[in-house]
Amino acid sequence: MTLPTHAQIVVIGGGIIGCSTAYHLARDHKADVILLEQGSLTSGSTWHAAGLVGQLRSSASITRVLKYSVDLYKGLEAETGLATGWKMTGCLRLATNQDRWTEFKRLATTAGSFGMDMHLVSPEEVKRMWPLMNVDDLVGASWLPTDGQASPSDITQSLARGARMHGAKIVENVRVTGFEMKDGRILKVKTTLGDIACEKVVNCAGQWARQVGDMAGINVPLQPVKHQYIITEKIDGLSTDAPTIRDPDRRTYFKEEVGGLVMGGYEPNPQPWTTGDVPNEWAFRLFDDDFDHFEQHMMQAIERIPALEKAGVKQMINGPESFTPDGNFILGVAPECKNMFVGAGFNAFGIASGGGAGWVLAQWVVDGEAPLDLWVVDIRRFAGMHRDRQWVLDRTLEAYGKHYTIGFPHEEYESGRPRLVSPLYERLKRHGAVFGSKLGWERPNWFAPAGTEAKDVYSMGRQNWFGPVGEEHAHVREAVGVFDQSSFSKYELSGADAIKALDWICANDVSKPVGRLTYTQLLNTRGGIEADLTVARIADDRFYIVTGTGFRTHDFGWIIDHIPAGLDCSFVDITEDWGTLSLMGPKARAVLAAVTTADVSNEAFPFGHVREIAIAGTTVRALRVTYVGELGWELHIPIAALGEVFDALMEAGKPHDIRPIGYRALESLRLEKGYRAWGSDITPNDTPFEAGLGWAVKLRKNTDFLGRRTLETLQGQTLTKRLMGFTVDDPEIVLVGRETILRNGEPVGYLTSGGFGYTLGKNIGFGYVRNPAGVTDDYLKSGTYELVVAAEKTPATLHFGPMFDPAMDKIKA
């Protein structure tokens, strides 16, 4: 076949993700799209996928993506005439211990929050639904009736036919060999059959996605892992519509297939394939059977379904699946190349995700921005460290091994650590720091008191750090604490047109005089919040921008992509050049005054200002700003001098009982103050008006900015959702987020974040209250509220403003 010389969009890879993306580009957007497959359709890892389709994830948006898959698969055969093998058998998840049962109760609550029906059923009910199962060790199970199973190859062929019906071209047996590029953009896709000029490329190359990315200089952090399952001969008494089973405590899964069973699992000692390039010649190929490695699953499976012991094994499948370092798939526009999009790394749930992932990816490719809050799968959640293939291998194997382990709140990964440390790492260790990790950075989560072990002990109830964090929290409210926040992402924007660029990108007014700082959101065209950061003006033509640790690649990419063309400015990442110490608490000024000759009185250094001051012989950039609701400063210090400045603060702070404080206390302090966290309380799905941040939008100023048009249409309209605070008096309850909000007994939303407010002595949660007819003050005040926590209702009190605010005068004074 001859290739066309030009296409609007080239999709690389003919597995389920590529075919779904091509289908949606053609069907929804009438795009001129061509799909290239190096072998034949499904020949990578799609053909040997087990085909279980579950829908529930901890993110509302990803759950919506998976629900879309199910809806698509149900109706696809009617559209294309090709069966998909879709069977809505429902799914049973089995619990054999109380922690798992608590996890399921929380999952059932999350399902309810997201509008799905998950039931908690007894062992007797499980036995009735699945008579061949041994239920002696069960506490119970969760039952999601709308889950099911499908035939991976059939769905893919059906999507491919649908794509062709809507005008897409599909070419098999053509390999991509490289790209012709200019200024970080792809101009042409080079192939074994010639070059194709194009506007955009979508890399859906499965386990080859890393290699395809490499050709364009982009990093797709994937690791192929060998995943085994068996298909048995017919088993007497097995119903053809038997529910799929996930038995996480035994690390196994089951589905019915032609009267027999498909059984596989996720072992704690997984076997990686290569860290090098995956061979191109791997169409429809498998590894040799490895019964020795698979035996651990077989033994567990026979205990669960004794009939398996006598069932013949028809086939063993041992094939590579692409896994990622955090178990979430990869979507979005590559930070290194403006017109390559990626859909890869589906961690063995590509069939469940395929329909929905293709839908959102197609929209993203056409619009240039994600249609939903897809942060948890966004390729920009990664950073430079993810180019290290050994690190990616180690972390990915840990994530694979945790696929079926209990998801304890606040659990940290252990592999590949420590990766990045601040110069204070050893000092903080001596203070008893228990570290967590964020985008490679080791950060103190809490400090273990003398005589206690400095480690997290995970549980479903209150964890071992609960008391010590309460003491740290109180210390910041009453005295003074110092937080090492060196992992903050930091950028500098400079040049004659720097202010023009920021005026367009920022929702708030950053055109303040030198020495002022601005808290602002960056918005998408829908008015949704894409980033949340501070901008300090340090010279007429120079701005210092600070954002969260995990958002480094994302926010840098968002800013650079939205600087209008032709402006004279340069934007650089200077994260590693500066360390950050946040000095917070009512005694913060006394400590700061003792280490600098600068005037740090409120008159000389008001809230929302930035000054250069000298500490320990070093020029420090001091920002008067807070995320904890107390008087304080963020001190940005040249990284080489961080240790000396820390020591000076600790020495000067002795009379005021200064102590280092961790991120868990920071979280409880910000919850009391009602500060929003991006990625949970505020996302690309939420506008500043809905989030209660309308005060930070410059609509009164006659300056155009990204998202302004949408906000103008919303201004003055009654909101249909609003972010509100809630407290729960029962101290035994643990809020973690996604608990359902009930108003007068009816669900109206769910919590976006939850924790404990130690000053209040109460649980605190934030979440959007929704009502299509409008969420007015009267509507909010006239309701009686409860939260559903782990499937139990508990009374809750609604709050309009911050729950702890005597500090407002202190902050500003």
PDB file of N, CA, C and O in Angstrom, residues 558-597:
ATOM      1  N   TRP A 558       2.845  24.203  31.107  1.00  0.00           N
ATOM      2  CA  TRP A 558       1.649  25.025  30.876  1.00  0.00           C
ATOM      3  C   TRP A 558       2.052  26.473  30.566  1.00  0.00           C
ATOM      4  O   TRP A 558       1.552  27.094  29.632  1.00  0.00           O
ATOM      5  N   ILE A 559       3.001  26.994  31.354  1.00  0.00           N
ATOM      6  CA  ILE A 559       3.413  28.393  31.163  1.00  0.00           C
ATOM      7  C   ILE A 559       4.095  28.565  29.805  1.00  0.00           C
ATOM      8  O   ILE A 559       3.751  29.452  29.024  1.00  0.00           O
ATOM      9  N   ILE A 560       5.069  27.703  29.521  1.00  0.00           N
ATOM     10  CA  ILE A 560       5.826  27.887  28.275  1.00  0.00           C
ATOM     11  C   ILE A 560       4.927  27.708  27.051  1.00  0.00           C
ATOM     12  O   ILE A 560       5.088  28.399  26.044  1.00  0.00           O
ATOM     13  N   ASP A 561       3.936  26.813  27.154  1.00  0.00           N
ATOM     14  CA  ASP A 561       3.028  26.589  26.023  1.00  0.00           C
ATOM     15  C   ASP A 561       2.085  27.771  25.793  1.00  0.00           C
ATOM     16  O   ASP A 561       1.507  27.895  24.715  1.00  0.00           O
ATOM     17  N   HIS A 562       1.885  28.597  26.836  1.00  0.00           N
ATOM     18  CA  HIS A 562       0.884  29.665  26.725  1.00  0.00           C
ATOM     19  C   HIS A 562       1.482  31.067  26.718  1.00  0.00           C
ATOM     20  O   HIS A 562       0.744  32.049  26.783  1.00  0.00           O
ATOM     21  N   ILE A 563       2.814  31.168  26.636  1.00  0.00           N
ATOM     22  CA  ILE A 563       3.418  32.487  26.403  1.00  0.00           C
ATOM     23  C   ILE A 563       3.123  32.861  24.948  1.00  0.00           C
ATOM     24  O   ILE A 563       3.486  32.112  24.037  1.00  0.00           O
ATOM     25  N   PRO A 564       2.427  33.983  24.726  1.00  0.00           N
ATOM     26  CA  PRO A 564       2.070  34.325  23.336  1.00  0.00           C
ATOM     27  C   PRO A 564       3.306  34.433  22.447  1.00  0.00           C
ATOM     28  O   PRO A 564       4.370  34.884  22.890  1.00  0.00           O
ATOM     29  N   ALA A 565       3.142  33.992  21.199  1.00  0.00           N
ATOM     30  CA  ALA A 565       4.267  33.998  20.248  1.00  0.00           C
ATOM     31  C   ALA A 565       4.772  35.421  20.040  1.00  0.00           C
ATOM     32  O   ALA A 565       4.002  36.384  20.080  1.00  0.00           O
ATOM     33  N   GLY A 566       6.072  35.547  19.827  1.00  0.00           N
ATOM     34  CA  GLY A 566       6.660  36.839  19.471  1.00  0.00           C
ATOM     35  C   GLY A 566       7.032  37.733  20.644  1.00  0.00           C
ATOM     36  O   GLY A 566       7.570  38.824  20.449  1.00  0.00           O
ATOM     37  N   LEU A 567       6.761  37.282  21.867  1.00  0.00           N
ATOM     38  CA  LEU A 567       7.110  38.117  23.020  1.00  0.00           C
ATOM     39  C   LEU A 567       8.583  37.950  23.379  1.00  0.00           C
ATOM     40  O   LEU A 567       9.148  36.857  23.267  1.00  0.00           O
ATOM     41  N   ASP A 568       9.180  39.029  23.868  1.00  0.00           N
ATOM     42  CA  ASP A 568      10.600  39.021  24.248  1.00  0.00           C
ATOM     43  C   ASP A 568      10.709  38.657  25.727  1.00  0.00           C
ATOM     44  O   ASP A 568      10.653  39.518  26.601  1.00  0.00           O
ATOM     45  N   CYS A 569      10.798  37.357  26.001  1.00  0.00           N
ATOM     46  CA  CYS A 569      10.996  36.939  27.392  1.00  0.00           C
ATOM     47  C   CYS A 569      11.594  35.545  27.417  1.00  0.00           C
ATOM     48  O   CYS A 569      11.473  34.792  26.458  1.00  0.00           O
ATOM     49  N   SER A 570      12.258  35.214  28.524  1.00  0.00           N
ATOM     50  CA  SER A 570      12.815  33.861  28.655  1.00  0.00           C
ATOM     51  C   SER A 570      12.316  33.264  29.965  1.00  0.00           C
ATOM     52  O   SER A 570      12.114  33.968  30.958  1.00  0.00           O
ATOM     53  N   PHE A 571      12.089  31.950  29.927  1.00  0.00           N
ATOM     54  CA  PHE A 571      11.499  31.249  31.071  1.00  0.00           C
ATOM     55  C   PHE A 571      12.402  30.074  31.424  1.00  0.00           C
ATOM     56  O   PHE A 571      12.687  29.232  30.575  1.00  0.00           O
ATOM     57  N   VAL A 572      12.880  30.026  32.656  1.00  0.00           N
ATOM     58  CA  VAL A 572      13.811  28.956  33.058  1.00  0.00           C
ATOM     59  C   VAL A 572      13.389  28.336  34.384  1.00  0.00           C
ATOM     60  O   VAL A 572      12.780  28.984  35.229  1.00  0.00           O
ATOM     61  N   ASP A 573      13.736  27.052  34.541  1.00  0.00           N
ATOM     62  CA  ASP A 573      13.493  26.306  35.780  1.00  0.00           C
ATOM     63  C   ASP A 573      14.740  26.430  36.644  1.00  0.00           C
ATOM     64  O   ASP A 573      15.834  26.057  36.221  1.00  0.00           O
ATOM     65  N   ILE A 574      14.587  26.965  37.860  1.00  0.00           N
ATOM     66  CA  ILE A 574      15.748  27.164  38.749  1.00  0.00           C
ATOM     67  C   ILE A 574      15.531  26.445  40.080  1.00  0.00           C
ATOM     68  O   ILE A 574      16.069  26.834  41.119  1.00  0.00           O
ATOM     69  N   THR A 575      14.748  25.357  40.035  1.00  0.00           N
ATOM     70  CA  THR A 575      14.372  24.644  41.269  1.00  0.00           C
ATOM     71  C   THR A 575      15.580  24.299  42.139  1.00  0.00           C
ATOM     72  O   THR A 575      15.580  24.544  43.348  1.00  0.00           O
ATOM     73  N   GLU A 576      16.610  23.705  41.527  1.00  0.00           N
ATOM     74  CA  GLU A 576      17.748  23.228  42.339  1.00  0.00           C
ATOM     75  C   GLU A 576      18.672  24.346  42.809  1.00  0.00           C
ATOM     76  O   GLU A 576      19.558  24.112  43.620  1.00  0.00           O
ATOM     77  N   ASP A 577      18.493  25.581  42.299  1.00  0.00           N
ATOM     78  CA  ASP A 577      19.377  26.683  42.705  1.00  0.00           C
ATOM     79  C   ASP A 577      19.026  27.232  44.080  1.00  0.00           C
ATOM     80  O   ASP A 577      19.848  27.859  44.740  1.00  0.00           O
ATOM     81  N   TRP A 578      17.779  27.033  44.480  1.00  0.00           N
ATOM     82  CA  TRP A 578      17.287  27.657  45.710  1.00  0.00           C
ATOM     83  C   TRP A 578      16.728  26.620  46.674  1.00  0.00           C
ATOM     84  O   TRP A 578      15.952  25.753  46.276  1.00  0.00           O
ATOM     85  N   GLY A 579      17.098  26.741  47.933  1.00  0.00           N
ATOM     86  CA  GLY A 579      16.431  25.997  49.004  1.00  0.00           C
ATOM     87  C   GLY A 579      15.357  26.890  49.598  1.00  0.00           C
ATOM     88  O   GLY A 579      15.410  28.112  49.454  1.00  0.00           O
ATOM     89  N   THR A 580      14.373  26.287  50.276  1.00  0.00           N
ATOM     90  CA  THR A 580      13.293  27.084  50.870  1.00  0.00           C
ATOM     91  C   THR A 580      13.040  26.653  52.302  1.00  0.00           C
ATOM     92  O   THR A 580      12.836  25.465  52.562  1.00  0.00           O
ATOM     93  N   LEU A 581      13.054  27.631  53.213  1.00  0.00           N
ATOM     94  CA  LEU A 581      12.654  27.389  54.599  1.00  0.00           C
ATOM     95  C   LEU A 581      11.450  28.269  54.897  1.00  0.00           C
ATOM     96  O   LEU A 581      11.500  29.484  54.682  1.00  0.00           O
ATOM     97  N   SER A 582      10.372  27.656  55.358  1.00  0.00           N
ATOM     98  CA  SER A 582       9.209  28.445  55.766  1.00  0.00           C
ATOM     99  C   SER A 582       9.249  28.598  57.279  1.00  0.00           C
ATOM    100  O   SER A 582       9.244  27.598  58.004  1.00  0.00           O
ATOM    101  N   LEU A 583       9.320  29.831  57.714  1.00  0.00           N
ATOM    102  CA  LEU A 583       9.378  30.157  59.149  1.00  0.00           C
ATOM    103  C   LEU A 583       7.990  30.646  59.536  1.00  0.00           C
ATOM    104  O   LEU A 583       7.556  31.710  59.070  1.00  0.00           O
ATOM    105  N   MET A 584       7.266  29.872  60.338  1.00  0.00           N
ATOM    106  CA  MET A 584       5.845  30.146  60.570  1.00  0.00           C
ATOM    107  C   MET A 584       5.469  30.039  62.043  1.00  0.00           C
ATOM    108  O   MET A 584       5.945  29.156  62.748  1.00  0.00           O
ATOM    109  N   GLY A 585       4.584  30.924  62.462  1.00  0.00           N
ATOM    110  CA  GLY A 585       4.072  30.898  63.824  1.00  0.00           C
ATOM    111  C   GLY A 585       4.112  32.284  64.433  1.00  0.00           C
ATOM    112  O   GLY A 585       4.799  33.186  63.934  1.00  0.00           O
ATOM    113  N   PRO A 586       3.398  32.501  65.538  1.00  0.00           N
ATOM    114  CA  PRO A 586       3.324  33.843  66.134  1.00  0.00           C
ATOM    115  C   PRO A 586       4.681  34.417  66.528  1.00  0.00           C
ATOM    116  O   PRO A 586       4.843  35.635  66.608  1.00  0.00           O
ATOM    117  N   LYS A 587       5.677  33.561  66.760  1.00  0.00           N
ATOM    118  CA  LYS A 587       7.001  34.069  67.159  1.00  0.00           C
ATOM    119  C   LYS A 587       7.984  34.142  65.984  1.00  0.00           C
ATOM    120  O   LYS A 587       9.183  34.352  66.175  1.00  0.00           O
ATOM    121  N   ALA A 588       7.468  33.971  64.757  1.00  0.00           N
ATOM    122  CA  ALA A 588       8.339  33.968  63.577  1.00  0.00           C
ATOM    123  C   ALA A 588       9.098  35.283  63.428  1.00  0.00           C
ATOM    124  O   ALA A 588      10.293  35.302  63.111  1.00  0.00           O
ATOM    125  N   ARG A 589       8.413  36.421  63.694  1.00  0.00           N
ATOM    126  CA  ARG A 589       9.080  37.711  63.495  1.00  0.00           C
ATOM    127  C   ARG A 589      10.235  37.887  64.490  1.00  0.00           C
ATOM    128  O   ARG A 589      11.305  38.392  64.122  1.00  0.00           O
ATOM    129  N   ALA A 590      10.034  37.438  65.718  1.00  0.00           N
ATOM    130  CA  ALA A 590      11.092  37.575  66.733  1.00  0.00           C
ATOM    131  C   ALA A 590      12.334  36.794  66.306  1.00  0.00           C
ATOM    132  O   ALA A 590      13.473  37.275  66.462  1.00  0.00           O
ATOM    133  N   VAL A 591      12.136  35.606  65.735  1.00  0.00           N
ATOM    134  CA  VAL A 591      13.278  34.799  65.293  1.00  0.00           C
ATOM    135  C   VAL A 591      13.962  35.463  64.099  1.00  0.00           C
ATOM    136  O   VAL A 591      15.189  35.585  64.055  1.00  0.00           O
ATOM    137  N   LEU A 592      13.149  35.916  63.139  1.00  0.00           N
ATOM    138  CA  LEU A 592      13.737  36.522  61.949  1.00  0.00           C
ATOM    139  C   LEU A 592      14.503  37.803  62.299  1.00  0.00           C
ATOM    140  O   LEU A 592      15.610  38.037  61.793  1.00  0.00           O
ATOM    141  N   ALA A 593      13.936  38.594  63.185  1.00  0.00           N
ATOM    142  CA  ALA A 593      14.598  39.848  63.582  1.00  0.00           C
ATOM    143  C   ALA A 593      15.945  39.581  64.238  1.00  0.00           C
ATOM    144  O   ALA A 593      16.865  40.413  64.159  1.00  0.00           O
ATOM    145  N   ALA A 594      16.085  38.421  64.879  1.00  0.00           N
ATOM    146  CA  ALA A 594      17.335  38.099  65.586  1.00  0.00           C
ATOM    147  C   ALA A 594      18.455  37.666  64.639  1.00  0.00           C
ATOM    148  O   ALA A 594      19.619  37.624  65.043  1.00  0.00           O
ATOM    149  N   VAL A 595      18.116  37.335  63.371  1.00  0.00           N
ATOM    150  CA  VAL A 595      19.165  36.847  62.453  1.00  0.00           C
ATOM    151  C   VAL A 595      19.447  37.800  61.300  1.00  0.00           C
ATOM    152  O   VAL A 595      20.275  37.514  60.450  1.00  0.00           O
ATOM    153  N   THR A 596      18.727  38.921  61.241  1.00  0.00           N
ATOM    154  CA  THR A 596      18.959  39.863  60.139  1.00  0.00           C
ATOM    155  C   THR A 596      18.930  41.296  60.648  1.00  0.00           C
ATOM    156  O   THR A 596      18.246  41.590  61.642  1.00  0.00           O
ATOM    157  N   THR A 597      19.671  42.165  59.964  1.00  0.00           N
ATOM    158  CA  THR A 597      19.642  43.595  60.330  1.00  0.00           C
ATOM    159  C   THR A 597      18.484  44.294  59.605  1.00  0.00           C
ATOM    160  O   THR A 597      18.184  45.452  59.882  1.00  0.00           O
TER     161      THR A 597
END
